[in-house]
Coordinates of C-alpha atoms in Angstrom, one line a residue:
Chain A
M1 CA 33.2 -5.7 -3.2
N2 CA 33.1 -3.1 -0.5
P3 CA 36.3 -2.7 1.6
R4 CA 36.0 -4.4 5.0
M5 CA 34.1 -2.1 7.3
L6 CA 35.7 -1.5 10.7
P7 CA 34.7 0.4 13.9
E8 CA 35.6 4.1 13.7
I9 CA 37.7 5.5 16.5
N10 CA 37.7 9.2 17.2
E11 CA 41.2 9.8 18.3
A12 CA 40.4 13.3 19.6
L13 CA 37.7 11.9 21.9
C14 CA 39.6 8.8 23.1
T15 CA 41.0 9.1 26.6
G16 CA 43.0 5.9 26.4
C17 CA 41.1 4.3 29.3
G18 CA 41.4 0.9 27.7
E19 CA 37.9 -0.3 28.4
C20 CA 37.3 -1.2 24.7
V21 CA 40.6 -3.1 24.6
S22 CA 39.6 -5.2 27.6
V23 CA 36.2 -6.2 26.1
C24 CA 37.5 -6.9 22.6
V25 CA 37.3 -10.7 22.5
P26 CA 39.3 -11.3 19.3
H27 CA 42.0 -8.8 20.5
A28 CA 41.7 -6.5 17.4
L29 CA 42.0 -3.4 19.6
A30 CA 45.1 -2.2 21.4
L31 CA 46.4 0.8 23.2
T32 CA 49.1 2.7 21.4
A33 CA 50.6 6.0 22.7
G34 CA 47.7 6.4 25.1
K35 CA 45.0 5.9 22.4
A36 CA 42.8 3.0 21.3
V37 CA 43.7 1.8 17.8
M38 CA 42.6 -1.0 15.5
A39 CA 45.8 -2.9 15.8
R40 CA 44.6 -6.1 14.0
P41 CA 41.7 -5.2 11.7
D42 CA 41.8 -8.7 10.3
L43 CA 40.7 -10.0 13.6
C44 CA 37.8 -7.6 14.2
A45 CA 34.5 -9.6 14.2
Y46 CA 32.3 -6.4 14.5
G47 CA 30.9 -7.8 17.7
G48 CA 30.0 -4.3 18.9
S49 CA 31.0 -4.7 22.6
C50 CA 33.5 -1.9 22.3
E51 CA 30.9 0.8 21.4
P52 CA 28.7 0.7 24.5
I53 CA 31.6 0.3 26.9
C54 CA 33.4 3.5 25.7
P55 CA 32.6 6.2 28.3
V56 CA 33.1 9.1 25.9
G57 CA 31.5 7.7 22.7
A58 CA 34.8 7.6 20.8
I59 CA 34.1 4.3 19.1
Q60 CA 31.2 3.9 16.6
L61 CA 30.2 1.1 14.3
P62 CA 28.7 2.1 11.0
Y63 CA 25.9 -0.1 9.6
Q64 CA 24.3 -0.5 6.2
V65 CA 20.6 -1.2 6.5
L66 CA 19.1 -3.3 3.7
F67 CA 16.2 -5.7 3.0
D68 CA 16.8 -9.4 3.1
P69 CA 17.9 -10.5 -0.4
H70 CA 16.3 -13.9 0.3
P71 CA 12.9 -13.0 1.6
A72 CA 11.5 -16.5 1.2
V73 CA 13.5 -17.6 4.3
S74 CA 12.0 -14.8 6.5
E75 CA 8.5 -15.7 5.2
R76 CA 8.9 -19.2 6.4
G77 CA 10.1 -17.9 9.7
R78 CA 7.0 -15.8 10.2
A79 CA 4.6 -18.7 9.4
Chain B
M1 CA 33.9 19.2 -8.8
S2 CA 30.1 19.5 -8.4
R3 CA 27.7 19.8 -11.4
A4 CA 27.1 23.1 -13.1
P5 CA 24.8 25.5 -11.1
L6 CA 22.0 25.5 -13.7
A7 CA 21.8 21.7 -14.0
L8 CA 21.9 21.4 -10.2
L9 CA 19.1 23.9 -9.7
R10 CA 16.9 21.9 -12.1
R11 CA 17.3 19.0 -9.6
V12 CA 15.8 20.9 -6.8
P13 CA 12.3 19.5 -6.6
Y14 CA 10.4 22.7 -6.1
F15 CA 12.5 24.6 -8.7
A16 CA 11.9 21.8 -11.3
G17 CA 8.9 23.5 -12.9
L18 CA 10.5 27.0 -13.1
P19 CA 11.3 28.6 -16.5
D20 CA 15.0 28.6 -17.5
A21 CA 15.1 32.4 -17.2
I22 CA 14.5 32.2 -13.5
L23 CA 17.0 29.3 -13.0
T24 CA 19.6 31.2 -15.0
A25 CA 19.1 34.3 -12.8
L26 CA 19.5 32.1 -9.7
S27 CA 22.6 30.4 -10.9
A28 CA 24.1 33.7 -11.9
V29 CA 24.0 34.9 -8.2
A30 CA 24.8 31.5 -6.6
I31 CA 28.1 31.2 -4.7
E32 CA 29.7 27.8 -4.4
R33 CA 31.2 26.7 -1.1
S34 CA 33.0 23.4 -0.2
Y35 CA 33.1 21.6 3.2
R36 CA 35.1 18.7 4.5
R37 CA 33.3 15.8 6.2
G38 CA 32.4 16.8 9.8
E39 CA 32.8 20.5 9.1
M40 CA 30.2 22.9 10.4
I41 CA 28.4 24.9 7.6
F42 CA 26.6 27.3 10.0
L43 CA 25.5 27.5 13.6
E44 CA 22.0 28.0 15.0
G45 CA 21.5 31.6 16.0
E46 CA 24.0 33.1 13.5
P47 CA 22.8 35.6 11.0
C48 CA 21.4 33.9 7.9
A49 CA 23.9 33.8 5.0
G50 CA 21.2 32.7 2.5
L51 CA 19.5 29.7 0.9
Y52 CA 21.7 26.7 0.5
V53 CA 21.4 24.0 -2.2
V54 CA 23.4 20.8 -1.8
A55 CA 25.6 20.4 -4.9
A56 CA 27.6 17.4 -3.8
G57 CA 27.7 15.1 -0.7
E58 CA 25.4 15.0 2.2
I59 CA 24.6 17.4 5.0
K60 CA 22.6 17.3 8.2
I61 CA 20.4 20.0 9.9
F62 CA 20.4 19.6 13.6
K63 CA 19.7 21.1 17.0
L64 CA 21.9 20.7 20.1
S65 CA 20.6 20.4 23.7
P66 CA 22.5 22.3 26.4
Q67 CA 24.1 18.9 27.4
G68 CA 25.4 18.5 23.8
R69 CA 22.8 15.9 22.7
E70 CA 22.2 16.2 19.0
Q71 CA 18.7 16.0 17.4
I72 CA 18.9 15.7 13.6
L73 CA 16.0 17.4 11.9
H74 CA 16.9 16.6 8.2
R75 CA 19.5 14.9 6.2
L76 CA 19.9 16.2 2.7
G77 CA 21.6 15.0 -0.5
V78 CA 22.2 16.6 -3.9
G79 CA 19.4 18.9 -4.8
G80 CA 18.2 19.4 -1.2
T81 CA 17.8 22.9 0.1
F82 CA 18.1 24.3 3.6
N83 CA 17.8 27.5 5.6
D84 CA 14.7 28.4 3.6
V85 CA 13.0 29.7 6.8
A86 CA 15.7 32.2 7.7
V87 CA 15.9 33.3 4.1
L88 CA 12.2 34.2 4.2
D89 CA 11.9 35.8 7.6
G90 CA 15.3 37.4 7.8
G91 CA 15.9 36.0 11.3
P92 CA 18.9 34.0 12.5
N93 CA 19.5 30.4 11.4
P94 CA 16.9 28.3 13.2
A95 CA 19.2 25.2 13.4
S96 CA 22.8 24.3 12.8
A97 CA 24.1 22.6 9.6
G98 CA 27.1 20.3 9.1
A99 CA 28.7 18.2 6.4
V100 CA 28.1 14.4 6.9
S101 CA 30.5 13.7 4.0
D102 CA 32.7 16.0 1.9
A103 CA 30.2 18.3 0.4
S104 CA 29.6 21.5 -1.5
C105 CA 26.7 23.9 -1.6
L106 CA 25.4 26.7 -3.7
V107 CA 24.5 29.7 -1.6
I108 CA 22.0 32.3 -2.7
V109 CA 22.1 35.3 -0.4
R110 CA 18.8 36.6 1.0
S111 CA 18.8 40.0 -0.8
D112 CA 19.3 38.2 -4.2
M113 CA 16.6 35.7 -3.3
R114 CA 14.2 38.5 -2.4
R115 CA 14.9 40.5 -5.5
L116 CA 14.3 37.5 -7.7
A117 CA 11.2 36.4 -5.9
E118 CA 9.7 39.9 -6.2
T119 CA 10.2 39.9 -10.0
H120 CA 9.3 36.2 -10.5
P121 CA 6.1 35.2 -8.6
Q122 CA 6.7 31.6 -9.7
L123 CA 9.9 31.5 -7.6
A124 CA 8.0 33.0 -4.6
W125 CA 5.4 30.2 -5.0
A126 CA 8.1 27.6 -5.2
L127 CA 9.6 28.8 -1.9
I128 CA 6.2 28.7 -0.3
E129 CA 5.8 25.1 -1.4
S130 CA 9.2 24.2 0.0
I131 CA 8.3 25.7 3.4
A132 CA 4.9 23.9 3.4
H133 CA 6.8 20.6 2.6
R134 CA 9.2 21.3 5.4
A135 CA 6.3 22.0 7.8
R136 CA 4.7 18.7 6.8
I137 CA 8.0 16.8 7.7
L138 CA 8.3 18.6 11.0
V139 CA 4.6 17.8 11.9
G140 CA 5.4 14.1 11.2
M141 CA 8.5 14.3 13.4
V142 CA 6.5 15.9 16.3
E143 CA 4.0 13.1 16.0
D144 CA 6.8 10.5 16.1
L145 CA 8.5 12.0 19.1
A146 CA 5.3 12.6 21.0
L147 CA 3.3 9.5 20.2
R148 CA 5.6 6.6 19.1
P149 CA 8.0 4.7 21.4
V150 CA 11.7 4.4 20.4
K151 CA 11.2 0.9 19.0
A152 CA 8.5 2.1 16.6
R153 CA 10.6 5.1 15.6
L154 CA 13.6 2.9 15.0
A155 CA 11.6 0.5 12.9
K156 CA 10.4 3.4 10.8
L157 CA 14.0 4.7 10.4
L158 CA 15.4 1.2 9.4
L159 CA 12.7 0.8 6.8
A160 CA 13.4 4.3 5.3
E161 CA 17.2 3.5 5.2
A162 CA 16.6 0.2 3.5
V163 CA 14.3 1.8 0.9
Q164 CA 17.0 4.4 0.2
A165 CA 19.7 1.7 -0.1
A166 CA 17.4 -0.3 -2.5
A167 CA 16.9 2.9 -4.6
S168 CA 20.7 3.4 -4.8
Q169 CA 21.2 -0.2 -5.9
D170 CA 18.4 0.2 -8.5
A171 CA 20.2 3.3 -9.8
G172 CA 23.2 1.0 -10.4
D173 CA 25.2 2.3 -7.4
D174 CA 26.4 -0.9 -5.8
A175 CA 29.3 0.6 -3.9
I176 CA 28.3 1.5 -0.4
D177 CA 29.3 5.0 0.6
R178 CA 30.1 5.7 4.2
S179 CA 27.5 8.5 4.2
Q180 CA 24.9 5.8 3.4
M181 CA 25.7 4.0 6.6
V182 CA 24.4 4.8 10.1
T183 CA 25.8 4.3 13.6
Q184 CA 23.8 3.8 16.7
A185 CA 24.7 7.4 17.7
D186 CA 23.4 8.7 14.3
M187 CA 20.1 6.8 14.8
A188 CA 19.8 8.2 18.4
A189 CA 20.3 11.7 17.1
R190 CA 17.6 11.3 14.4
L191 CA 15.2 9.6 16.8
G192 CA 15.5 12.0 19.7
T193 CA 16.9 9.5 22.1
V194 CA 20.2 8.2 23.4
R195 CA 22.5 5.5 22.0
E196 CA 21.7 3.0 24.8
M197 CA 18.0 3.1 23.9
V198 CA 18.8 2.4 20.2
G199 CA 21.0 -0.5 21.2
R200 CA 18.3 -2.0 23.4
A201 CA 15.6 -1.5 20.6
L202 CA 17.9 -3.1 18.0
R203 CA 18.4 -6.1 20.3
E204 CA 14.6 -6.4 20.8
L205 CA 14.0 -6.3 17.0
S206 CA 16.7 -8.9 16.5
E207 CA 15.2 -11.2 19.2
D208 CA 11.8 -10.8 17.6
G209 CA 13.3 -12.1 14.3
L210 CA 12.5 -8.8 12.4
I211 CA 16.1 -7.9 11.7
A212 CA 19.5 -9.6 11.8
M213 CA 22.8 -8.0 12.7
D214 CA 25.3 -9.4 10.2
R215 CA 28.7 -7.7 10.8
H216 CA 28.3 -4.2 9.3
R217 CA 24.8 -5.0 8.0
I218 CA 21.4 -4.7 9.6
V219 CA 19.3 -7.0 7.4
I220 CA 15.5 -6.6 7.5
Q221 CA 14.3 -10.1 7.5
D222 CA 10.6 -9.5 8.1
R223 CA 9.5 -6.3 6.3
E224 CA 5.8 -6.6 7.1
G225 CA 6.6 -7.3 10.7
L226 CA 8.8 -4.3 10.9
V227 CA 6.1 -2.1 9.3
A228 CA 3.7 -3.4 11.9
V229 CA 6.1 -2.3 14.7
A230 CA 6.6 1.1 13.0
E231 CA 2.8 1.6 12.9
G232 CA 2.4 0.5 16.5
S233 CA 0.1 -2.4 15.6

């Protein structure tokens, strides 16, 4: 299995404004020493609200793009 | 460590048909350089160091706007070449290059390339083919930027990424490498737009039932439907 993917925080860009921490519903993010950090990675739901709120683009969520391994479900959805 | 220069040069598509004597001559003058993820390889406008062949990892070729917005022109993996244009015309690098992952490249300086091309017409023809191929890609990119909306360009990019992921899986590589993943900022840089537009287009595709966002996966649920969006039909 792949390791659990988490949002990437660019510490050099982060200004410590705390916007991402305030919108993180599961409280996975926290401010430590003036920087946003993934304090509770086990709580991160990859909801993505932290990325657009960051005014300096310091948080990014990497995605893997793949085809549906169960295409029959999507065929039914299109009918 | 990256693979031996000769074996690597055989993996360059337009070098593939060249006789061993030419590839041996190229490998004899090739210089290996290593880069950390995120490191710049060269900057647009700098004098050309030579032709680069990716020996390991992944690199990107990009332009920066005066406001710092990045437009990615190409992403290249092992066997990909870059800076062909500057090698041929002797001008400065037409774009910047950076390492997307830890990477290494073979560099063949312009004077060596020219000397070998003069003595081996097959090599000169291979270079012409590579430039023609590059021109074809750039014409397609101009068409996309000028004629297709962001949603259609995004649909095309998602399909290309999924095809690449499927090819990796077919090759037995099940582990997902970070360099095989894309962020919304990556997608914006490749599509000539901003992250907000990518986010909006992803939401629309999701609401249309064409894709599903599943944690760190973007799952294409309706391939035909996404192709239709990419083609603007």
